[in-house]
mmCIF file of C-alpha atoms and ligand atoms in Angstrom:
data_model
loop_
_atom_site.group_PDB
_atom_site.id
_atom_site.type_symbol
_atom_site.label_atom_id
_atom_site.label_comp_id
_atom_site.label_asym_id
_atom_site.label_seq_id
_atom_site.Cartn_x
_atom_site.Cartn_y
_atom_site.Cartn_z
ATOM 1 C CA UNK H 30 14.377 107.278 50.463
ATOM 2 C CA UNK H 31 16.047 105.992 47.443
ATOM 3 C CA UNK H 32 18.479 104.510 49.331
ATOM 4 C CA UNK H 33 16.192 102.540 51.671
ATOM 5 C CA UNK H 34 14.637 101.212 48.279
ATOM 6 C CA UNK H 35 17.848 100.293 47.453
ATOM 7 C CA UNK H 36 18.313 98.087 50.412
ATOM 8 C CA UNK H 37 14.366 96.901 50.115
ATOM 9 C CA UNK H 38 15.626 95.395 46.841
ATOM 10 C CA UNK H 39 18.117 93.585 48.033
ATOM 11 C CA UNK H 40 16.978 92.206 50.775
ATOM 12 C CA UNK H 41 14.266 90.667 48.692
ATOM 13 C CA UNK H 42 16.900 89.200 46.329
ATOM 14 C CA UNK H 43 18.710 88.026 49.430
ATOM 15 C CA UNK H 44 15.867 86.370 50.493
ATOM 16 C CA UNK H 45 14.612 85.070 47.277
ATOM 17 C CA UNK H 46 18.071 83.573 47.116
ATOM 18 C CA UNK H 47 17.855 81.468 50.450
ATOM 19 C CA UNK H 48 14.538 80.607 49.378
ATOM 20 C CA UNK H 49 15.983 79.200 46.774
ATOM 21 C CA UNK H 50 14.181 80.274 43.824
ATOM 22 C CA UNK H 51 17.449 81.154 42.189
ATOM 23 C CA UNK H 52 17.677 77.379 41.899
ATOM 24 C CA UNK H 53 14.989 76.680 40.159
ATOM 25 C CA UNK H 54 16.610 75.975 36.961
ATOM 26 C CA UNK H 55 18.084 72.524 36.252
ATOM 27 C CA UNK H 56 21.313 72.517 34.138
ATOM 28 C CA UNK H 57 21.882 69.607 32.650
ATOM 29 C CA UNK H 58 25.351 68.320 31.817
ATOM 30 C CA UNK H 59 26.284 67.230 28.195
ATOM 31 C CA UNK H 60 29.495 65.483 26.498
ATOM 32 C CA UNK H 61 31.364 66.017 23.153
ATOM 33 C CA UNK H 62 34.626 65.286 22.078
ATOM 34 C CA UNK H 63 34.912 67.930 19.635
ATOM 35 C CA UNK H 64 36.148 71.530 19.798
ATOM 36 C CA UNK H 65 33.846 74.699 20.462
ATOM 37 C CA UNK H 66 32.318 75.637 17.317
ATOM 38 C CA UNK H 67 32.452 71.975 15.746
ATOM 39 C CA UNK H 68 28.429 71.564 14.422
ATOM 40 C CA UNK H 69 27.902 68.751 16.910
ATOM 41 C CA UNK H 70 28.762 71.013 19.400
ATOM 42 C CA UNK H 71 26.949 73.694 18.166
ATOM 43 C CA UNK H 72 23.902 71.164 17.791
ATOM 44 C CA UNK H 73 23.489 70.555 21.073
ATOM 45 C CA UNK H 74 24.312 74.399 22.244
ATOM 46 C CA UNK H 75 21.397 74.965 20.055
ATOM 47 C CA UNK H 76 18.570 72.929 22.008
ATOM 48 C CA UNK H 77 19.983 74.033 24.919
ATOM 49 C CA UNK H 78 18.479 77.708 23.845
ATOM 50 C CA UNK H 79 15.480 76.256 22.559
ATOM 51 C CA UNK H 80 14.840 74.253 25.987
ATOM 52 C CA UNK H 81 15.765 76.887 28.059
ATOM 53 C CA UNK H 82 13.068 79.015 26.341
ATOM 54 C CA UNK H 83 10.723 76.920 26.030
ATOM 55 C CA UNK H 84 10.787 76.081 29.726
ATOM 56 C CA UNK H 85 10.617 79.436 30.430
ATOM 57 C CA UNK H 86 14.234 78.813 31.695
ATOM 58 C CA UNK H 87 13.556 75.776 33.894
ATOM 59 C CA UNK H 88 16.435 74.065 32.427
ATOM 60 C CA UNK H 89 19.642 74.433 31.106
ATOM 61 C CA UNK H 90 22.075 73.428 29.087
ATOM 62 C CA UNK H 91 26.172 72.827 29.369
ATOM 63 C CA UNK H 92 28.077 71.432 26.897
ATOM 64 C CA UNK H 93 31.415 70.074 28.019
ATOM 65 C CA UNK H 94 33.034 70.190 24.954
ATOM 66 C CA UNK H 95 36.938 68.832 23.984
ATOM 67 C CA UNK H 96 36.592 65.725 25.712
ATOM 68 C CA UNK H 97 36.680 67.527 29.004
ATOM 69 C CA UNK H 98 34.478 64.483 30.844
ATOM 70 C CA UNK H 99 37.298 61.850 28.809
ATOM 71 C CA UNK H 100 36.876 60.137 25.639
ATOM 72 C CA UNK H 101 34.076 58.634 24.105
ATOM 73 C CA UNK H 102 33.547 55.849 25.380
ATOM 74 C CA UNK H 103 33.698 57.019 29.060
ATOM 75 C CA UNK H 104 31.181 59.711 28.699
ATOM 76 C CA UNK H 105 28.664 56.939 27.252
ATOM 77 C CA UNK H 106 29.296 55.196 30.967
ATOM 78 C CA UNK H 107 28.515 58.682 32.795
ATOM 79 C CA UNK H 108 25.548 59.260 30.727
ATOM 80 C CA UNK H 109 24.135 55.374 31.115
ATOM 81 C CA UNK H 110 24.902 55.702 34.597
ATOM 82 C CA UNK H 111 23.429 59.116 34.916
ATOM 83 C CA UNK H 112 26.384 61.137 36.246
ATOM 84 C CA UNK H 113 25.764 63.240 33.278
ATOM 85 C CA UNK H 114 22.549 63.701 31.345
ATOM 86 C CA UNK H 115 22.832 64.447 27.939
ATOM 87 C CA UNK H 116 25.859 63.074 25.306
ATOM 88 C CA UNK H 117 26.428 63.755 21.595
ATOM 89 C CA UNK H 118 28.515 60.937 20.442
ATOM 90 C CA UNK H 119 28.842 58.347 17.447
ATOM 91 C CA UNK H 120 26.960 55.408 17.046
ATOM 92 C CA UNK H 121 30.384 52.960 16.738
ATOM 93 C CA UNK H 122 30.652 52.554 19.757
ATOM 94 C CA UNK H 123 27.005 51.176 20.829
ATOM 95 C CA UNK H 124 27.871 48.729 17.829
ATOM 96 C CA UNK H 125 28.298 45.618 20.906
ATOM 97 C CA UNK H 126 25.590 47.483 23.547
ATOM 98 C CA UNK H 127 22.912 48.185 21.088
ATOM 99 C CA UNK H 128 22.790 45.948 18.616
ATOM 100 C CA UNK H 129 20.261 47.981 15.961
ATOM 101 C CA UNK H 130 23.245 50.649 15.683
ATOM 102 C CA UNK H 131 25.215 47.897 13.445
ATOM 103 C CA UNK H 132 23.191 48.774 10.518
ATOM 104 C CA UNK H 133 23.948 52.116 10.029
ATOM 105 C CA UNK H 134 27.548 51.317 10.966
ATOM 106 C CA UNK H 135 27.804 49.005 8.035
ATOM 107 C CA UNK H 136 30.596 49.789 4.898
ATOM 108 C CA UNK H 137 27.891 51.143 2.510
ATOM 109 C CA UNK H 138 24.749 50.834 3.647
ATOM 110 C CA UNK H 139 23.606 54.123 2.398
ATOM 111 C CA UNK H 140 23.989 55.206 -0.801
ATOM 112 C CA UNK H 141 24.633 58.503 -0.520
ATOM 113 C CA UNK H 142 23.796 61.388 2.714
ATOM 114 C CA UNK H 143 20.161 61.407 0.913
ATOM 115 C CA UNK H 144 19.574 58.246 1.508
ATOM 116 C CA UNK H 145 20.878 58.265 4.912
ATOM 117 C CA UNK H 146 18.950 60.881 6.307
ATOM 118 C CA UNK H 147 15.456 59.304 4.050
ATOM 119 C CA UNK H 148 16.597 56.147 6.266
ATOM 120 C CA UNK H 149 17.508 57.822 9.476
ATOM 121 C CA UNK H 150 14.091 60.468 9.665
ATOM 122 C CA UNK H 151 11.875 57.359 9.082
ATOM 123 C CA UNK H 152 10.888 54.308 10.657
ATOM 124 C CA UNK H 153 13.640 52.890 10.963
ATOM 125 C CA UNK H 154 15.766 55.794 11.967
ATOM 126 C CA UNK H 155 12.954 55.526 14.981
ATOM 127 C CA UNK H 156 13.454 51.535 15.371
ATOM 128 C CA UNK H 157 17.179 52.496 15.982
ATOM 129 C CA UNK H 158 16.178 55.421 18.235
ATOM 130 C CA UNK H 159 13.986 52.975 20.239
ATOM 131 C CA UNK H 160 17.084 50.715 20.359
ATOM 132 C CA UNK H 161 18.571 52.532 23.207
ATOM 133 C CA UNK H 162 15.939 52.386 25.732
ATOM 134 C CA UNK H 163 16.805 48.810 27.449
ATOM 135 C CA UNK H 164 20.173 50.269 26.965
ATOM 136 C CA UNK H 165 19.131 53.252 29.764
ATOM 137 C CA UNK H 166 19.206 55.993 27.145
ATOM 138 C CA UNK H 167 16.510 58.192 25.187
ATOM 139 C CA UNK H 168 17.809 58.761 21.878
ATOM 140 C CA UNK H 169 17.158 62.163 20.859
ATOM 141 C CA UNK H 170 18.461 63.085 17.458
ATOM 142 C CA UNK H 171 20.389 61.679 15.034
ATOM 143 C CA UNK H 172 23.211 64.101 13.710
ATOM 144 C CA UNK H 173 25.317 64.521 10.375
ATOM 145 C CA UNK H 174 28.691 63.566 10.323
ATOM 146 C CA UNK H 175 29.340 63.095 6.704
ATOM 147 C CA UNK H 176 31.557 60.024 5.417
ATOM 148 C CA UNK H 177 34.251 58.557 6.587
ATOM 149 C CA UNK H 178 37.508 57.823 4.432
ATOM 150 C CA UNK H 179 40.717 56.406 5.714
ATOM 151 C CA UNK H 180 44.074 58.570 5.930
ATOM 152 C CA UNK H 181 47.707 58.123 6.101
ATOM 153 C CA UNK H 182 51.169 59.571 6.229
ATOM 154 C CA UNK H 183 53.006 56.452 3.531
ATOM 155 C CA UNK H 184 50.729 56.977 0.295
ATOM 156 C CA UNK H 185 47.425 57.573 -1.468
ATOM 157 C CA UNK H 186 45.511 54.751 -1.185
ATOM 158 C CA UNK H 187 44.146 53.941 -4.755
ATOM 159 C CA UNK H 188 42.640 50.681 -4.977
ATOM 160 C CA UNK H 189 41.953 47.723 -1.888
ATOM 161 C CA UNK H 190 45.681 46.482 -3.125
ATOM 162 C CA UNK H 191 47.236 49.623 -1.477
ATOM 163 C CA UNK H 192 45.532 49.049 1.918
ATOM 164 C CA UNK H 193 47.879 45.779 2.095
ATOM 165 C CA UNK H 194 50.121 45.489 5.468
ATOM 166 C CA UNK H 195 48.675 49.357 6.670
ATOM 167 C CA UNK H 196 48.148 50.056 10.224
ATOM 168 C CA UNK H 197 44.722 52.208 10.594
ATOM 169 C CA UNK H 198 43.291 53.379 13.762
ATOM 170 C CA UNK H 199 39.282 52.631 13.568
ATOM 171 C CA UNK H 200 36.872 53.916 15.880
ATOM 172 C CA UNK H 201 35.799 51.213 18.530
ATOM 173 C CA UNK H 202 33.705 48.952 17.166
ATOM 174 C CA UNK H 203 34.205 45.391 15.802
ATOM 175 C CA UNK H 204 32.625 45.978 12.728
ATOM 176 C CA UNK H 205 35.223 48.857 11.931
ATOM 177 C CA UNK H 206 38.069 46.203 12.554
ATOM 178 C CA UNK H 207 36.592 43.272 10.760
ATOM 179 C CA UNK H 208 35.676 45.923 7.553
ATOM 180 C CA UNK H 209 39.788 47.092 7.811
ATOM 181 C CA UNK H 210 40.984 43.212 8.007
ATOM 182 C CA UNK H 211 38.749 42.754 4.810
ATOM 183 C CA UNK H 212 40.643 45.247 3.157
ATOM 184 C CA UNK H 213 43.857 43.616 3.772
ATOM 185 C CA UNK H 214 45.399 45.710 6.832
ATOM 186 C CA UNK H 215 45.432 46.368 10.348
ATOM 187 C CA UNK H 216 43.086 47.952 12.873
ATOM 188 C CA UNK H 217 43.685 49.573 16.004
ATOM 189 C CA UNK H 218 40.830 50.665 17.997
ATOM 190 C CA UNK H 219 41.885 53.252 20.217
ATOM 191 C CA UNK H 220 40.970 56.588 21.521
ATOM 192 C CA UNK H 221 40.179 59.870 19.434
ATOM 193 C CA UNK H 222 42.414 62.021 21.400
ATOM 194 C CA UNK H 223 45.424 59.027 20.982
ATOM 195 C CA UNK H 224 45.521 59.464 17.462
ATOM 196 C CA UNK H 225 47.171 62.286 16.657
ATOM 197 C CA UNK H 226 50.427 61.360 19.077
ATOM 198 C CA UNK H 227 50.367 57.976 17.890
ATOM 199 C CA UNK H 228 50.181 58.850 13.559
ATOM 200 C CA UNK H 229 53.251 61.292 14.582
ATOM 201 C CA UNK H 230 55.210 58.340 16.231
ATOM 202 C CA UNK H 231 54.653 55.838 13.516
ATOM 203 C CA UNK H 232 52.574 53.547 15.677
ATOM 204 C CA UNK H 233 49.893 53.626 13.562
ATOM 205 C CA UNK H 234 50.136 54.693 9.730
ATOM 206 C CA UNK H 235 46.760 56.309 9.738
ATOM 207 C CA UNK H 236 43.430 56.391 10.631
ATOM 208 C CA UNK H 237 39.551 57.127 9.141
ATOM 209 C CA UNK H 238 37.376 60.027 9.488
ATOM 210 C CA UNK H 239 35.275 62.550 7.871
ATOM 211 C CA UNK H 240 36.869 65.901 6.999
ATOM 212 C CA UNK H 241 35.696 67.957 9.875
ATOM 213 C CA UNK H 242 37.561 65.614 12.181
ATOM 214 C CA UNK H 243 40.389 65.057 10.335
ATOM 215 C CA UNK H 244 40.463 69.054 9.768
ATOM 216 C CA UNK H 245 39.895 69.619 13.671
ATOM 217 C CA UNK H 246 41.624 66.993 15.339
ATOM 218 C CA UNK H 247 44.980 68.331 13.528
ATOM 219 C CA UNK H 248 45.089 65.023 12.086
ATOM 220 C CA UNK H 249 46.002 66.508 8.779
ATOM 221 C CA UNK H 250 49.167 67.714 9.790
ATOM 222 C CA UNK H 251 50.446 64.453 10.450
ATOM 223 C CA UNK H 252 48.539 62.365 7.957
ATOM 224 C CA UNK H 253 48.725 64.071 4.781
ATOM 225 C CA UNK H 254 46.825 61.549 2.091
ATOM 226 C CA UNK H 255 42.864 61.508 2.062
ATOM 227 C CA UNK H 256 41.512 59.008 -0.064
ATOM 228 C CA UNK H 257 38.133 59.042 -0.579
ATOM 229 C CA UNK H 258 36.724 55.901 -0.251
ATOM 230 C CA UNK H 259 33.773 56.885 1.949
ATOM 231 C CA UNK H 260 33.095 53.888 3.584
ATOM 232 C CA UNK H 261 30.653 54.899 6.228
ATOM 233 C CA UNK H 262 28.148 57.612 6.264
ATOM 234 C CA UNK H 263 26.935 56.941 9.818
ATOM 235 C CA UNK H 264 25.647 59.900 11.866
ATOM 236 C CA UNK H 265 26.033 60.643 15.253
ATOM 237 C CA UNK H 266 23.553 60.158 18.450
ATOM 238 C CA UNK H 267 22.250 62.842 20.701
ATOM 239 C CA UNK H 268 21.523 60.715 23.850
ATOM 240 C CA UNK H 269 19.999 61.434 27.164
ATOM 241 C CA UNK H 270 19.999 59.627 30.457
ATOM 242 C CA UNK H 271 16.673 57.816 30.664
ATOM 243 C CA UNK H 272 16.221 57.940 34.333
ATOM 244 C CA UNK H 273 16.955 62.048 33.741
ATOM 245 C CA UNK H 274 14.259 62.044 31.224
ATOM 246 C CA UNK H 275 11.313 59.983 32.813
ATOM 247 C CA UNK H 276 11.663 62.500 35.301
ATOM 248 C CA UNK H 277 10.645 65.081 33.327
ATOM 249 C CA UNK H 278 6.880 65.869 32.937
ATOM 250 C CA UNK H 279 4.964 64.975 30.010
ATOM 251 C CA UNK H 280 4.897 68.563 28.949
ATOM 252 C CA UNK H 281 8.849 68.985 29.216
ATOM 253 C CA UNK H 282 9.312 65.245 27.639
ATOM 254 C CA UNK H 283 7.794 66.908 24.369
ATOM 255 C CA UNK H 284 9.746 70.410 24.384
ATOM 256 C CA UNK H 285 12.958 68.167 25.234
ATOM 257 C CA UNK H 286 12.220 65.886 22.324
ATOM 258 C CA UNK H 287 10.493 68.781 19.625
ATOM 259 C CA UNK H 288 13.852 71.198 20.715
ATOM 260 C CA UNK H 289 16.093 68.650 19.686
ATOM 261 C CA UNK H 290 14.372 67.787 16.622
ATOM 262 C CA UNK H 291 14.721 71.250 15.560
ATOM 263 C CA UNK H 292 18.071 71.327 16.370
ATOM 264 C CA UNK H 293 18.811 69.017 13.721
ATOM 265 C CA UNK H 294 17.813 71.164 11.171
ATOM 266 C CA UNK H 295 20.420 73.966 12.647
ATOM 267 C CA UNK H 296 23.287 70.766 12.686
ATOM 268 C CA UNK H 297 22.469 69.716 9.191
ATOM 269 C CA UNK H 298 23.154 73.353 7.975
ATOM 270 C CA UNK H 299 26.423 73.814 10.029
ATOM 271 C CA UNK H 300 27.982 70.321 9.052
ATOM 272 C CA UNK H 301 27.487 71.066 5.262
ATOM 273 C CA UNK H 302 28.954 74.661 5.918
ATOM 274 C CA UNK H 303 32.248 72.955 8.269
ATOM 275 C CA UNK H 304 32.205 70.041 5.339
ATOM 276 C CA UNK H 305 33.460 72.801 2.926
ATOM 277 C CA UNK H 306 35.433 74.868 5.418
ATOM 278 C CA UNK H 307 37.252 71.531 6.206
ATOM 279 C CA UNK H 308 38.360 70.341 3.178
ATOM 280 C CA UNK H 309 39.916 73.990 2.586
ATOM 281 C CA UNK H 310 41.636 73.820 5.393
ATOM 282 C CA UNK H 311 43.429 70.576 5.164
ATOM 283 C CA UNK H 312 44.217 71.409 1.667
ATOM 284 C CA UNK H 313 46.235 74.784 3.264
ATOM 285 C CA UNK H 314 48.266 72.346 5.593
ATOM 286 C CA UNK H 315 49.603 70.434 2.785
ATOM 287 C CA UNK H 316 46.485 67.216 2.602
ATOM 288 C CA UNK H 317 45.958 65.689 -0.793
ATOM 289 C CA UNK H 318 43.027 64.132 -1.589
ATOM 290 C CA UNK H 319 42.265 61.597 -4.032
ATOM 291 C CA UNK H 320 39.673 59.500 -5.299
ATOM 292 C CA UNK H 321 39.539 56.019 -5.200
ATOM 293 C CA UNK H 322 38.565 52.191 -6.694
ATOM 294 C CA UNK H 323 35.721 52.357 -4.544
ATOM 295 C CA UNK H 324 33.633 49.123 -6.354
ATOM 296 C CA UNK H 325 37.040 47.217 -5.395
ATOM 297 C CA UNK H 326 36.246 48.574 -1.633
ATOM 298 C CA UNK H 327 32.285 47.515 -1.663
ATOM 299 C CA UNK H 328 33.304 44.065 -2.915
ATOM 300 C CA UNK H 329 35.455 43.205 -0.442
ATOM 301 C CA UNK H 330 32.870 43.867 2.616
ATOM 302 C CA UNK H 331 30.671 40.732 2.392
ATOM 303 C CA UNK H 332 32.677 38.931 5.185
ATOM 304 C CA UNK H 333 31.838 41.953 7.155
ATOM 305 C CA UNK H 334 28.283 41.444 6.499
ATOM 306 C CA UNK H 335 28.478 38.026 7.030
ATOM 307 C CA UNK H 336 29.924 38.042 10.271
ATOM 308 C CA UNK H 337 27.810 41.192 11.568
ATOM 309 C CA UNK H 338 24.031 40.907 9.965
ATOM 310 C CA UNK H 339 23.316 37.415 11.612
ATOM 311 C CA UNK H 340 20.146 37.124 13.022
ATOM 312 C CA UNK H 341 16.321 37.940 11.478
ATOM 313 C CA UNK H 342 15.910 41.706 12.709
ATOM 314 C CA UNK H 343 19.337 42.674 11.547
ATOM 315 C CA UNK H 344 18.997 41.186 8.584
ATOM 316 C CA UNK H 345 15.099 42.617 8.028
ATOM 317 C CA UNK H 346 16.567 46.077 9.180
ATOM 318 C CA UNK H 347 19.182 45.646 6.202
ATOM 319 C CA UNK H 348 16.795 44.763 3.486
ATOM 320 C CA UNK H 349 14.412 47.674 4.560
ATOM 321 C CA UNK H 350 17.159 49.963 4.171
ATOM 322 C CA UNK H 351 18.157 49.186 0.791
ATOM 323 C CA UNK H 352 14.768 49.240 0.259
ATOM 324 C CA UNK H 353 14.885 53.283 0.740
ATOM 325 C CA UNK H 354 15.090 54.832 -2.344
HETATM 326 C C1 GTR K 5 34.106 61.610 14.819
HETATM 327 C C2 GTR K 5 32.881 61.602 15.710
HETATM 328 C C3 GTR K 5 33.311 61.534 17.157
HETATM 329 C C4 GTR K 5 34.272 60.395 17.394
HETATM 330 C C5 GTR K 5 35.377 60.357 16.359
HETATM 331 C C6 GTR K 5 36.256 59.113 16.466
HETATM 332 O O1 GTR K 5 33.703 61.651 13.462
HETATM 333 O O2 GTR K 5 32.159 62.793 15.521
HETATM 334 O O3 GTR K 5 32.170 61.457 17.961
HETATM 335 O O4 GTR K 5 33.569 59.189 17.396
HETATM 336 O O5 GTR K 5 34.862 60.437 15.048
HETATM 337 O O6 GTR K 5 36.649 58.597 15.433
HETATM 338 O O7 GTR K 5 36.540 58.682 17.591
#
């Protein structure tokens, strides 16, 4: 008898099975160049529980993490074009595609991380969001990702005077190259995962990240002065197909968008936690860190304006922002 249950049981599985009920869930896919365990990653593991729950399992989440879809800027294509759904990424790169995404890009918008996320969890944080719809993406959340400073194997950089005649790799986005021409050197735009090989053969001197990524990224090893001149403290984007998400019912729309507000919370915590880890770390492989002129940097950056904040919603966007107190 028990063994006829036995086989009752699994031929209802079976069946189940080719009925296809054990397909019912939806997993979506979802990009980041970072390492397990970095907090964007993390992030983004994170509403996957929460939607998965919440849908009673419906969906799913996968993060592909380490650049295993390619670099940046390829995984924004797959997620526009909807051969992936989700994609935690920086803003740089929207800087030509989305043209709202400039502002927070800027050399010193923000003040400080307060004022970035007062800026970023208000109405203008959700003018930027709404930015990305003609662009065919939902933006989700808005992640921390601290400031960025530049790095390099010749010197510490002191003052703008050091930065003369330096090769730095920026992130790609024009406003990154204009801001390191203002400073007197030279930009590369290139890849995240070319940066490493390239510092180590000379090609470039340096480059400019936060700690996590110069920590992660091995960068450190090859790259051993930090100077803090924080000149960006722009957070990343959690982005979703829109196609993906219009499909989704009303009901789903709001557990999709509530989950990954709540996961912001969870990111916030992790990046201030890896912040510290980070710095400890690079300080172990032999990084030295030092501070830095940084009026001498602010001054210089009005070309960069100039050339970047040209028409009457940028510059409105701008003048709300310093607005923020
Ligand atoms: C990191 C960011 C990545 C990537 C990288 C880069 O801070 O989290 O998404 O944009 O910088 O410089 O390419």
């Amino acid at each position: 008898m028990r063994n006829v249950s036995k086989l009752f049981g699994s031929v209802v599985v079976v069946s189940l099975l080719t009925l296809g009920v054990a397909n019912a869930q939806t997993v979506l896919k979802s990009s980041d160049t970072h390492p397990d365990g970095y907090p964007t990653v993390e992030g983004v593991k994170y509403f996957g529980e929460l939607v998965k729950e919440r849908t009673g399992g419906r969906y799913a989440v996968e993060v592909y993490h380490s650049a295993q879809l390619g670099e940046e800027k390829d995984t924004i294509e797959q997620v526009r074009s909807g051969v992936i759904e989700l994609n935690r990424v920086s803003m740089a790169p929207f800087n030509g595609t989305v043209k709202e995404t400039i502002v927070p890009a800027l050399p010193y918008i923000f003040r400080s991380e307060e004022h970035m996320h007062k800026v970023m969890d208000g109405p203008i944080g959700d003018q930027i969001k709404a930015a990305f719809e003609p662009a065919g993406l939902v933006a989700l959340a808005f992640y921390d990702a601290g400031s960025r400073s530049f790095y390099n194997k010749q010197k510490a950089i002191k003052s703008v005077a050091d930065m003369k005649g330096m090769k730095f790799r920026v992130i790609q986005s024009d406003i990154f190259v204009d801001m390191v021409a203002a400073l007197g050197a030279n930009a590369t735009p290139m890849p995240y995962g070319e940066v490493y090989s390239s510092i180590e053969t000379g090609v470039i001197d340096g480059a400019e990240n936060n700690f996590p990524s110069y920590d992660t990224a091995k960068h450190a090893e090859v790259a051993k002065f930090y100077s803090l001149d924080q000149h960006t403290i722009l957070p990343e984007v959690f982005v979703m197909n829109k196609v993906a998400f219009d499909k989704l019912t009303p009901e789903d729309q709001a557990i999709f968008k509530q989950a990954a507000k709540d996961s912001v919370a969870k990111q916030r915590e992790l990046w201030a936690a890896k912040s510290e880890e980070s710095r400890a770390n690079v300080a172990k492989v032999g990084s030295e860190v030092n501070e830095v002129e940084k009026q001498g940097f602010m001054d210089a950056m009005k070309p960069v304006y100039d050339k970047h904040v040209t028409d009457d919603v940028l510059k409105k966007m701008v003048a709300d922002v310093q607005a923020v107190q």
